[in-house]
Each structure stands twice: as structure tokens, then as C-alpha cells.
PDB file of C-alpha atoms in Angstrom:
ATOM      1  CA  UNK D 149      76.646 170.259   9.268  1.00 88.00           C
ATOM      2  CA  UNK D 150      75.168 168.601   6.019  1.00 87.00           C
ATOM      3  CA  UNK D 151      75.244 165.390   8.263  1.00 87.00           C
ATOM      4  CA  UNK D 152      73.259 167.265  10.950  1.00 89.00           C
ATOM      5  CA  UNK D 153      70.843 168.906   8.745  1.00 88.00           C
ATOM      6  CA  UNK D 154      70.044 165.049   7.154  1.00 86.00           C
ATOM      7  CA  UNK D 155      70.416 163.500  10.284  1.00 88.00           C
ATOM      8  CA  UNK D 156      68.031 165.498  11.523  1.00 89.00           C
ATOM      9  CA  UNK D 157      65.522 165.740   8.440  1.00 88.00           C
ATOM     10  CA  UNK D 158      65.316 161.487   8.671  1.00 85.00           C
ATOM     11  CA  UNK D 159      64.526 162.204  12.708  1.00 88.00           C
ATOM     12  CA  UNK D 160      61.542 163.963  12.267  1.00 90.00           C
ATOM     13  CA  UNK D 161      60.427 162.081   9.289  1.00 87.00           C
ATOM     14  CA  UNK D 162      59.722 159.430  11.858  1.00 86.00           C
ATOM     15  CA  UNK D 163      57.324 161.148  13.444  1.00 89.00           C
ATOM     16  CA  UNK D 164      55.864 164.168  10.854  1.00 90.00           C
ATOM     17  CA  UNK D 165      54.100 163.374   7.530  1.00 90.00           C
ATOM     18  CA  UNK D 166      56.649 164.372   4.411  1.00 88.00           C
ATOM     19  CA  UNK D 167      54.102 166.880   3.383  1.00 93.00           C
ATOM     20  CA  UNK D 168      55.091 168.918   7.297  1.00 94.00           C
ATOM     21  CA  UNK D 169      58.959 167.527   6.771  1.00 91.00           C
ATOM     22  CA  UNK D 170      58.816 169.646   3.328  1.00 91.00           C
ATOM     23  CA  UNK D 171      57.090 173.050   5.028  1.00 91.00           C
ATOM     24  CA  UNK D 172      59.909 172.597   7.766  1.00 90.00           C
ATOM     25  CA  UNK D 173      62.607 172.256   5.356  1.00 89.00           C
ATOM     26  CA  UNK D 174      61.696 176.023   3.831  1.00 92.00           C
ATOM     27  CA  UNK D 175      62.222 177.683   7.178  1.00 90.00           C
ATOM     28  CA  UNK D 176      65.982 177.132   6.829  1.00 90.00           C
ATOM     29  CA  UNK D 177      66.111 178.176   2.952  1.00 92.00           C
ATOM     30  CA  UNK D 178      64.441 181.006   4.128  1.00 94.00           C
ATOM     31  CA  UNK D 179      66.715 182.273   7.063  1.00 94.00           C
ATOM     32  CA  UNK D 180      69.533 181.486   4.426  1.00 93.00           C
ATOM     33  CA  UNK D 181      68.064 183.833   1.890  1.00 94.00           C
ATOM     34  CA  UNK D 182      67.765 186.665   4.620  1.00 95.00           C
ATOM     35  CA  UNK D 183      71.080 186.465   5.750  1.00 93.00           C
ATOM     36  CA  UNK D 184      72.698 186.529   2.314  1.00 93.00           C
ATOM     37  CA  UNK D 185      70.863 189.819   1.770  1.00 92.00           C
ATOM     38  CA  UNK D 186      72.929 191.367   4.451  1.00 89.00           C
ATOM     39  CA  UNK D 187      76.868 189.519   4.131  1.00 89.00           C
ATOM     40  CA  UNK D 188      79.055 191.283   2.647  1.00 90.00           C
ATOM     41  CA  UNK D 189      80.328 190.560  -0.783  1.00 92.00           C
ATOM     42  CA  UNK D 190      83.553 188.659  -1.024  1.00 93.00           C
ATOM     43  CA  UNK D 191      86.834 190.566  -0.549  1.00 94.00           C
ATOM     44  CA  UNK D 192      88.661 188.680  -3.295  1.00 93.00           C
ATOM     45  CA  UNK D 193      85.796 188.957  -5.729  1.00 93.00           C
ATOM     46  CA  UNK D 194      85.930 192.942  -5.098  1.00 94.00           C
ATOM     47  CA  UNK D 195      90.005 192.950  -5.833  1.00 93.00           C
ATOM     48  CA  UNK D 196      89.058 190.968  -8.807  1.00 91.00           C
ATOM     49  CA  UNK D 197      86.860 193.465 -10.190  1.00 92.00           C
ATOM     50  CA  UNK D 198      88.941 196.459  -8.994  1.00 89.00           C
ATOM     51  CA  UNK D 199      87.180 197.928  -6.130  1.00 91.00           C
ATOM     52  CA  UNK D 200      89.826 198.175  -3.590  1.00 86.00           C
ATOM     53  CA  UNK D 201      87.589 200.776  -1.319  1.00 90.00           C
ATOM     54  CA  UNK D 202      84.490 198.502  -1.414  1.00 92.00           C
ATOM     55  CA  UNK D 203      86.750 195.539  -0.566  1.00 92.00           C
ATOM     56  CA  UNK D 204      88.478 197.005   2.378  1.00 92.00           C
ATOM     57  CA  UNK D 205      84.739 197.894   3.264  1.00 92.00           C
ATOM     58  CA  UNK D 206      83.712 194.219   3.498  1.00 94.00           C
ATOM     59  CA  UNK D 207      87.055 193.041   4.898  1.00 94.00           C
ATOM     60  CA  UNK D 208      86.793 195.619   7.829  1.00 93.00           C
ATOM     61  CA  UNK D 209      82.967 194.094   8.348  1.00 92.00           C
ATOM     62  CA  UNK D 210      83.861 190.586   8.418  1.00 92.00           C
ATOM     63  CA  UNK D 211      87.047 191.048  10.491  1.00 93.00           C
ATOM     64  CA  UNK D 212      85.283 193.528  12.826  1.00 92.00           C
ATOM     65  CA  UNK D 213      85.685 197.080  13.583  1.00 89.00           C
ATOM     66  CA  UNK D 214      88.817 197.210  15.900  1.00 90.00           C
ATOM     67  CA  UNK D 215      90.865 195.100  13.782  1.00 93.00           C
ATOM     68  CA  UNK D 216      93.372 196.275  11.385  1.00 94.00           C
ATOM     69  CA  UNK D 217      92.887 195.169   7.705  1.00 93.00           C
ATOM     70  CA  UNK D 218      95.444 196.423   5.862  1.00 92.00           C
ATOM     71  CA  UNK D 219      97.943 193.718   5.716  1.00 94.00           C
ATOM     72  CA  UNK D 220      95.361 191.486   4.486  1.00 94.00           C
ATOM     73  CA  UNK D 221      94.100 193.769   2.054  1.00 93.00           C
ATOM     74  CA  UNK D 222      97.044 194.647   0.655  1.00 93.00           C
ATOM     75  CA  UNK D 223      97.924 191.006   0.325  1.00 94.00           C
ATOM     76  CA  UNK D 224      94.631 190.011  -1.156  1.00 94.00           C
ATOM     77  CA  UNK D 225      95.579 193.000  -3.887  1.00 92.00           C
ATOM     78  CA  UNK D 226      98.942 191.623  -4.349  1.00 93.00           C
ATOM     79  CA  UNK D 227      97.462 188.095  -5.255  1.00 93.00           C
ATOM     80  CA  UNK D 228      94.921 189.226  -7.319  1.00 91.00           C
ATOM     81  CA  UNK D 229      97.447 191.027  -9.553  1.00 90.00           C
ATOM     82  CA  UNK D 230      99.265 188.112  -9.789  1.00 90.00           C
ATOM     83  CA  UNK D 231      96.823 185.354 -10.447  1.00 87.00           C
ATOM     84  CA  UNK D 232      95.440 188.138 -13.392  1.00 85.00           C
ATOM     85  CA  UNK D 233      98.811 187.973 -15.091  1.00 86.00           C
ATOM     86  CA  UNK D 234      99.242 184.152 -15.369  1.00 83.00           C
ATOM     87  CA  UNK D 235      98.272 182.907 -18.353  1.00 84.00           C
ATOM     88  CA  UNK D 236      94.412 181.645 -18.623  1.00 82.00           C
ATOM     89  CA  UNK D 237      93.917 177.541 -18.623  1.00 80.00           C
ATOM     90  CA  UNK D 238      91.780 176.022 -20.759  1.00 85.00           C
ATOM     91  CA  UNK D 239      89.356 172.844 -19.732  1.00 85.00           C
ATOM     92  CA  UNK D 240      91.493 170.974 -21.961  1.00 86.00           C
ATOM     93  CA  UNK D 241      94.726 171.646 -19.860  1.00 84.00           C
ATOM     94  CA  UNK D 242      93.200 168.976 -17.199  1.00 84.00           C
ATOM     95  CA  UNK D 243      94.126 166.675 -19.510  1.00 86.00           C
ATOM     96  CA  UNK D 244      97.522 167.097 -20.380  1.00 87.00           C
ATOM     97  CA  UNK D 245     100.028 164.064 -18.800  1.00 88.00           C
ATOM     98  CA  UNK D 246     101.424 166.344 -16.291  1.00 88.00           C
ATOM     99  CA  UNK D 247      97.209 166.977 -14.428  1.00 89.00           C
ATOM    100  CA  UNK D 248      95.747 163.300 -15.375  1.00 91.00           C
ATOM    101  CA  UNK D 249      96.264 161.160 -12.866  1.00 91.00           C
ATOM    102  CA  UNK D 250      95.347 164.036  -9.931  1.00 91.00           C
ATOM    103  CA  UNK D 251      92.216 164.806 -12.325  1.00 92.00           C
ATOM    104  CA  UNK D 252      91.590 160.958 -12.343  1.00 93.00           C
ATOM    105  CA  UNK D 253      92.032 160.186  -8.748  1.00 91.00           C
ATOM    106  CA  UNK D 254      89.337 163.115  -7.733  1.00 91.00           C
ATOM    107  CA  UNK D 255      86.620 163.179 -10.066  1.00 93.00           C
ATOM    108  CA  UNK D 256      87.218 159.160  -9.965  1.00 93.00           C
ATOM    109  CA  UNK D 257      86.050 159.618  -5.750  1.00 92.00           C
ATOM    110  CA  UNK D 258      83.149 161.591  -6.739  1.00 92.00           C
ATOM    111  CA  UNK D 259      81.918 159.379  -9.467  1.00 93.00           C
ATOM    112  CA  UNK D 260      82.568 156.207  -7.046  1.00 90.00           C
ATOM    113  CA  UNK D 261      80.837 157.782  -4.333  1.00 90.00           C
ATOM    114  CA  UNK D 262      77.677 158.436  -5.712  1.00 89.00           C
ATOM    115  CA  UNK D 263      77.459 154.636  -7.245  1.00 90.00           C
ATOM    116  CA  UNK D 264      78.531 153.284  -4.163  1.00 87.00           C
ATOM    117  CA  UNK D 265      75.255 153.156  -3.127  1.00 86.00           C
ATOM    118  CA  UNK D 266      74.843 155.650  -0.851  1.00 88.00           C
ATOM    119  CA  UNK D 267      71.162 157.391  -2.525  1.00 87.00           C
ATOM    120  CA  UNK D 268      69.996 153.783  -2.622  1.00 86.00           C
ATOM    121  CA  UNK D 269      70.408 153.254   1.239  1.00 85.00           C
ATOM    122  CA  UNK D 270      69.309 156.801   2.063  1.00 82.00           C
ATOM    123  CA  UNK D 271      66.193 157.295   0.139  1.00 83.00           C
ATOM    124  CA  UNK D 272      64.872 153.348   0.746  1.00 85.00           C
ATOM    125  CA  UNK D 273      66.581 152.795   4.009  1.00 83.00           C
ATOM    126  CA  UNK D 274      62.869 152.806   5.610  1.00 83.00           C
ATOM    127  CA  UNK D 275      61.400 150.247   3.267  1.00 84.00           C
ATOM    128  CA  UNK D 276      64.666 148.187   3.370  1.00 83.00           C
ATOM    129  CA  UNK D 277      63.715 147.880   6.816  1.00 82.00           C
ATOM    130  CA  UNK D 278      60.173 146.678   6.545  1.00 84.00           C
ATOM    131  CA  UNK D 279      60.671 144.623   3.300  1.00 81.00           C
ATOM    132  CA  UNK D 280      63.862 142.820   5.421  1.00 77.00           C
ATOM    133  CA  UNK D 281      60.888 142.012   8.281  1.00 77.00           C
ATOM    134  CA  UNK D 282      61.035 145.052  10.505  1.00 78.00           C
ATOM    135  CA  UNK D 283      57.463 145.872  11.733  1.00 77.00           C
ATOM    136  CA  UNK D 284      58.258 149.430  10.948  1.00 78.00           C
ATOM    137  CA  UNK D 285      61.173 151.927   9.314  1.00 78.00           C
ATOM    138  CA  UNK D 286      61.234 154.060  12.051  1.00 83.00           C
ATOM    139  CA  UNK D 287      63.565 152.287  14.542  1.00 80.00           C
ATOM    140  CA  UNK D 288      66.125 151.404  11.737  1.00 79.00           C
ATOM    141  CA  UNK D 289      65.863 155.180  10.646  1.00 83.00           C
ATOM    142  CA  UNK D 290      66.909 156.132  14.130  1.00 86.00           C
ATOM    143  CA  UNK D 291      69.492 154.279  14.255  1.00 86.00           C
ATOM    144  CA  UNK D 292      70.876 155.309  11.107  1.00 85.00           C
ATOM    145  CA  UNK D 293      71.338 158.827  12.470  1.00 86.00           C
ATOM    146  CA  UNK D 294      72.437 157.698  15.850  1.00 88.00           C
ATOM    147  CA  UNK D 295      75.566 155.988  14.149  1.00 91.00           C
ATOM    148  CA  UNK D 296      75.782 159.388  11.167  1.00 90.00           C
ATOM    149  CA  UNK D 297      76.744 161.888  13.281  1.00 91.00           C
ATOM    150  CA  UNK D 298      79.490 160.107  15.572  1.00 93.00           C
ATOM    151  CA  UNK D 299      81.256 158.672  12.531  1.00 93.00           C
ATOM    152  CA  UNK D 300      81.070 161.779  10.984  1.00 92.00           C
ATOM    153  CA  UNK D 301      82.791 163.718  13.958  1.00 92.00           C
ATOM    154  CA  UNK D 302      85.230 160.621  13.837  1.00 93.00           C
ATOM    155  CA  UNK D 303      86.453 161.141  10.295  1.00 92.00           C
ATOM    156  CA  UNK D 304      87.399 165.148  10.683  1.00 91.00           C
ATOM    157  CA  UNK D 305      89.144 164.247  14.006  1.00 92.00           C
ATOM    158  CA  UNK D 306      90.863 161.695  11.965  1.00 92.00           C
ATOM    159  CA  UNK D 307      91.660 163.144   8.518  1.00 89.00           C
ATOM    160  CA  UNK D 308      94.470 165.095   9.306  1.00 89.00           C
ATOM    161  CA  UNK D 309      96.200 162.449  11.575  1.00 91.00           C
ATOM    162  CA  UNK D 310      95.377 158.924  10.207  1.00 90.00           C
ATOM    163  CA  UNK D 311      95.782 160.560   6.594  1.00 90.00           C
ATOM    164  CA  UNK D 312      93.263 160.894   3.853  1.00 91.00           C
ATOM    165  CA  UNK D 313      94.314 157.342   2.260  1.00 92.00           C
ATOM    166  CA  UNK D 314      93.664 155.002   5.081  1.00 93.00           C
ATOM    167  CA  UNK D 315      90.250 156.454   6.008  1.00 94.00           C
ATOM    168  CA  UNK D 316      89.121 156.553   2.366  1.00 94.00           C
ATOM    169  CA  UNK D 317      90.204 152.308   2.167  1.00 95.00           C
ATOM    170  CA  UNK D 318      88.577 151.392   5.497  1.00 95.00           C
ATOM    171  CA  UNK D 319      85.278 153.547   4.641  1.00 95.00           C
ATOM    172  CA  UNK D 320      85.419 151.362   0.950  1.00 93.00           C
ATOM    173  CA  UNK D 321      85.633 148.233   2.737  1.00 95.00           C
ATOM    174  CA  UNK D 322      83.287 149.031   5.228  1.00 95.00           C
ATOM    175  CA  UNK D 323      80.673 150.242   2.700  1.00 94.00           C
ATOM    176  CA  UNK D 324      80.879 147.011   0.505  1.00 94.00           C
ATOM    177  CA  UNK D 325      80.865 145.076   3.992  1.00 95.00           C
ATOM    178  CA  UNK D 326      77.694 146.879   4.901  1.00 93.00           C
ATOM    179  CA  UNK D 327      76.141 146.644   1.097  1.00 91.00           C
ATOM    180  CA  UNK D 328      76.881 142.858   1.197  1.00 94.00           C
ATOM    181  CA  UNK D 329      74.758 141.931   4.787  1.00 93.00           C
ATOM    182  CA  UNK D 330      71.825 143.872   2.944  1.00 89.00           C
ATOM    183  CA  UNK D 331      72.093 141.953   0.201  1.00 90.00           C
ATOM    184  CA  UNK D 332      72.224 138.574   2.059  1.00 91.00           C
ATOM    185  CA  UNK D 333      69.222 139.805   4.313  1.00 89.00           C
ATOM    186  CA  UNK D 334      66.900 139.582   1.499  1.00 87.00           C
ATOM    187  CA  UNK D 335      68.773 136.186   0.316  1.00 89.00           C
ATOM    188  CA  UNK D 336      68.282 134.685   3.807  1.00 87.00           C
ATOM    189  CA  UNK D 337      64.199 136.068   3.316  1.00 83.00           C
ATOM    190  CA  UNK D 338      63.839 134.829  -0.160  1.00 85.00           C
ATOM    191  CA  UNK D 339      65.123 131.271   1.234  1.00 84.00           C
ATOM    192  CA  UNK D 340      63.320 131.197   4.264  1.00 82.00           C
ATOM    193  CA  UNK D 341      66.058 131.242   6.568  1.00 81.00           C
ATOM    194  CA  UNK D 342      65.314 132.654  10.315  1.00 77.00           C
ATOM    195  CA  UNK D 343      63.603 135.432  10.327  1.00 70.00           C
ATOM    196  CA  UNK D 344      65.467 137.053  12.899  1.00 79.00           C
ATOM    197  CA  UNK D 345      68.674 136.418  10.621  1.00 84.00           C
ATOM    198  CA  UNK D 346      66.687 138.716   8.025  1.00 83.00           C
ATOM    199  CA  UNK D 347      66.173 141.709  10.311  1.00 83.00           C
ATOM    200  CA  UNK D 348      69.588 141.663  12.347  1.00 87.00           C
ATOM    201  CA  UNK D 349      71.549 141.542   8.770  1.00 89.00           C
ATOM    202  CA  UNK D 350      69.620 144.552   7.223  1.00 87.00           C
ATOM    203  CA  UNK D 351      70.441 146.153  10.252  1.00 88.00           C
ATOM    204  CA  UNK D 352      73.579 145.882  10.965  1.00 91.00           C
ATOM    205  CA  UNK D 353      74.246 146.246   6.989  1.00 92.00           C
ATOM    206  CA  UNK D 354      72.502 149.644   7.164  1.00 90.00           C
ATOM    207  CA  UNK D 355      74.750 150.862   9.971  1.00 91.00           C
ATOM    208  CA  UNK D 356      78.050 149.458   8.787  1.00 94.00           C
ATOM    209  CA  UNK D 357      76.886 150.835   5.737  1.00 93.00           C
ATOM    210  CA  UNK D 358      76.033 154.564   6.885  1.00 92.00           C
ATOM    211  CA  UNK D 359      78.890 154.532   9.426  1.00 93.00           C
ATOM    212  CA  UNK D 360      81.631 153.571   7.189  1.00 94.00           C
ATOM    213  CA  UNK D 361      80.487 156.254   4.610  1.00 93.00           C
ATOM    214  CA  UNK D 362      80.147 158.954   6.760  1.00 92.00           C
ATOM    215  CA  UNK D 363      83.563 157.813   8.149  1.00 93.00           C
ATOM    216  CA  UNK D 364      85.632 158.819   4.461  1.00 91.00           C
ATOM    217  CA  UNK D 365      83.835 158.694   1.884  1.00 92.00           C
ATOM    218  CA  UNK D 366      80.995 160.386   2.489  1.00 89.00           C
ATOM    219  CA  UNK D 367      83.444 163.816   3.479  1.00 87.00           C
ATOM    220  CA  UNK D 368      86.713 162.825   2.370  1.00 89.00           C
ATOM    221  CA  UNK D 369      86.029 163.282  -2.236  1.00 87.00           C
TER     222      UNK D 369
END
């Protein structure tokens, strides 16, 4: 849905000002802040805190009025108990020898993702476009999204059958693939190569680029 939602923001930037793209953008925050007003609160939160009537309350509203609750309730009591009688961590337990390398492995994804380049492509993907000769941003923008969304799809259908590790290598080679043609697009411009050679490389940098993230590790971290 996050791919959707930007997918869809970078479609209608091609055709609204950003000033309109902003004003859209509340109308969403703004059905989101309605509807939290009437959820109900979280069922574990309210065994947390000790109200086991208001909890069976929101559990009966969320599971809807014919079903029967108590099992659940009474097992989302019995956890609570005994997750409140283990003994409290401390941020410092993270890095004990035992936690390290699991610590290491996923806050190393997150880091890596974000300077993988993926802001740089997303936020300048439109003047990419015209500085690599394109006459406008608009048709590479497009077909950013068209690839997005696909990929996207392709990596959930895939994560639980090709495994997390295989994805997450292909996506990294694909996104330094794709980050490499961009970079030789502005090479082959700077040297005067064809022009056409200039264009077709930013593009099909962009795409790799876009696909092969949303693919793992845009999803995966």
C-alpha cells in the first residue's frame, strides 16, 4: 500500500502542480484521523493496563458481534501475565554476544537501504530524466510507477517461497546494476557520446533501479 500511495502521488504529479499534489495529500491524513477517532483501542494494550472488561469490549468489536471471544481473551490475559513477569531488558542487552549479529544483520538492512540510493532516485528521478536528455520528466516518472507496483506484488508473492536471502541479493545487485547505467548516462553526455545512448541508459537505470528495490529491499528490512 505505501507503494500504491507513492506510486500514485508521482502519477498525478505529472499532471497537477505540487502546490494541488500537497492539498490532495491532506485528504487521506484526514480520513485517517477520523477513523482513528472511532477504532477501538488495542486488546493487548488494555490486558496490559488491566482492563480485562474494556478489552473484551474492543475484542468483541473488532471480531464482530456473533463471534465468540473468550478463548482469545483469555489467551491474550494469559500472555500478558507472562510477558509482565519476565525480567525487563535493557537497550544494552542488544549488545550482548548472544543478540549481535541478529542486531547487526537488521539495523545493518535499514541503514544500507536508505544509502543505497533510493531518496536520490525518488526525489530527482524527474530531473535525472531531463538532465540525461529527456524532453520532459513526465514519461520517465510514469514509467517508474508502471514497473513499482508489479515488482512490488512480485516480492510478497515471493518472500515466503524463494526465501528472504535470495530476494534481498538479487534486489542488491539489481540496484547497483540500475545505479551504475545512471551513472554512465551522464558519462556518455559529458563525453558526447550518442545522445540516444544518454536517454535509453537513464532509463533503463531508473527502472532496473526502482524495480529491483521494490523487489527486496525496498519491503524485505
Amino acid at each position: 500500500m505505501i507503494c500504491c500511495g507513492a506510486s500514485l502521488a508521482y502519477a498525478l504529479g505529472t499532471c497537477i502542480t505540487w502546490r494541488t499534489l500537497a492539498i490532495v495529500g491532506v485528504t487521506p491524513c484526514l480520513l485517517q484521523l477520523v477513523g482513528l477517532l472511532v477504532i477501538p483501542e488495542s486488546p493487548r494494550w488494555l490486558a496490559k493496563i488491566g482492563h480485562s472488561g474494556a478489552l473484551e469490549e474492543a475484542l468483541q468489536k473488532l471480531r464482530g458481534k456473533e463471534t465468540d471471544i473468550s478463548e482469545e481473551a483469555a489467551d491474550i490475559k494469559d500472555f500478558t501475565e507472562k510477558l509482565q513477569h519476565l525480567p525487563q531488558s535493557k537497550m544494552l542487552d542488544l549488545f550482548q554476544k548472544d543478540y549481535i549479529h541478529a542486531v547487526t544483520v537488521g539495523v545493518g538492512l535499514m541503514v544500507l537501504q536508505q544509502f543505497g540510493g533510493v531518496n536520490a532516485i525518488c526525489f530527482y528521478a524527474s530531473e535525472i530524466f531531463v538532465s540525461a536528455g529527456f524532453s520532459s520528466g513526465n514519461t520517465g516518472m510514469l514509467a517508474m510507477v508502471a514497473v513499482q507496483i508489479p515488482m512490488t506484488a512480485l516480492g510478497v508473492l515471493l518472500l515466503d517461497k524463494a526465501g528472504r536471502r535470495p530476494l534481498l541479493m538479487v534486489s542488491a545487485a539489481g540496484t547497483c546494476l540500475g545505479c551504475l547505467l545512471v551513472g554512465l548516462s551522464f558519462l556518455s553526455k559529458e563525453h558526447h557520446w550518442a545522445k540516444d545512448l544518454n536517454v535509453a541508459l537513464a532509463l533503463t537505470g531508473i527502472l532496473i533501479f526502482s524495480g529491483s528495490f521494490s523487489l527486496g529491499m525496498g519491503g524485505i528490512p
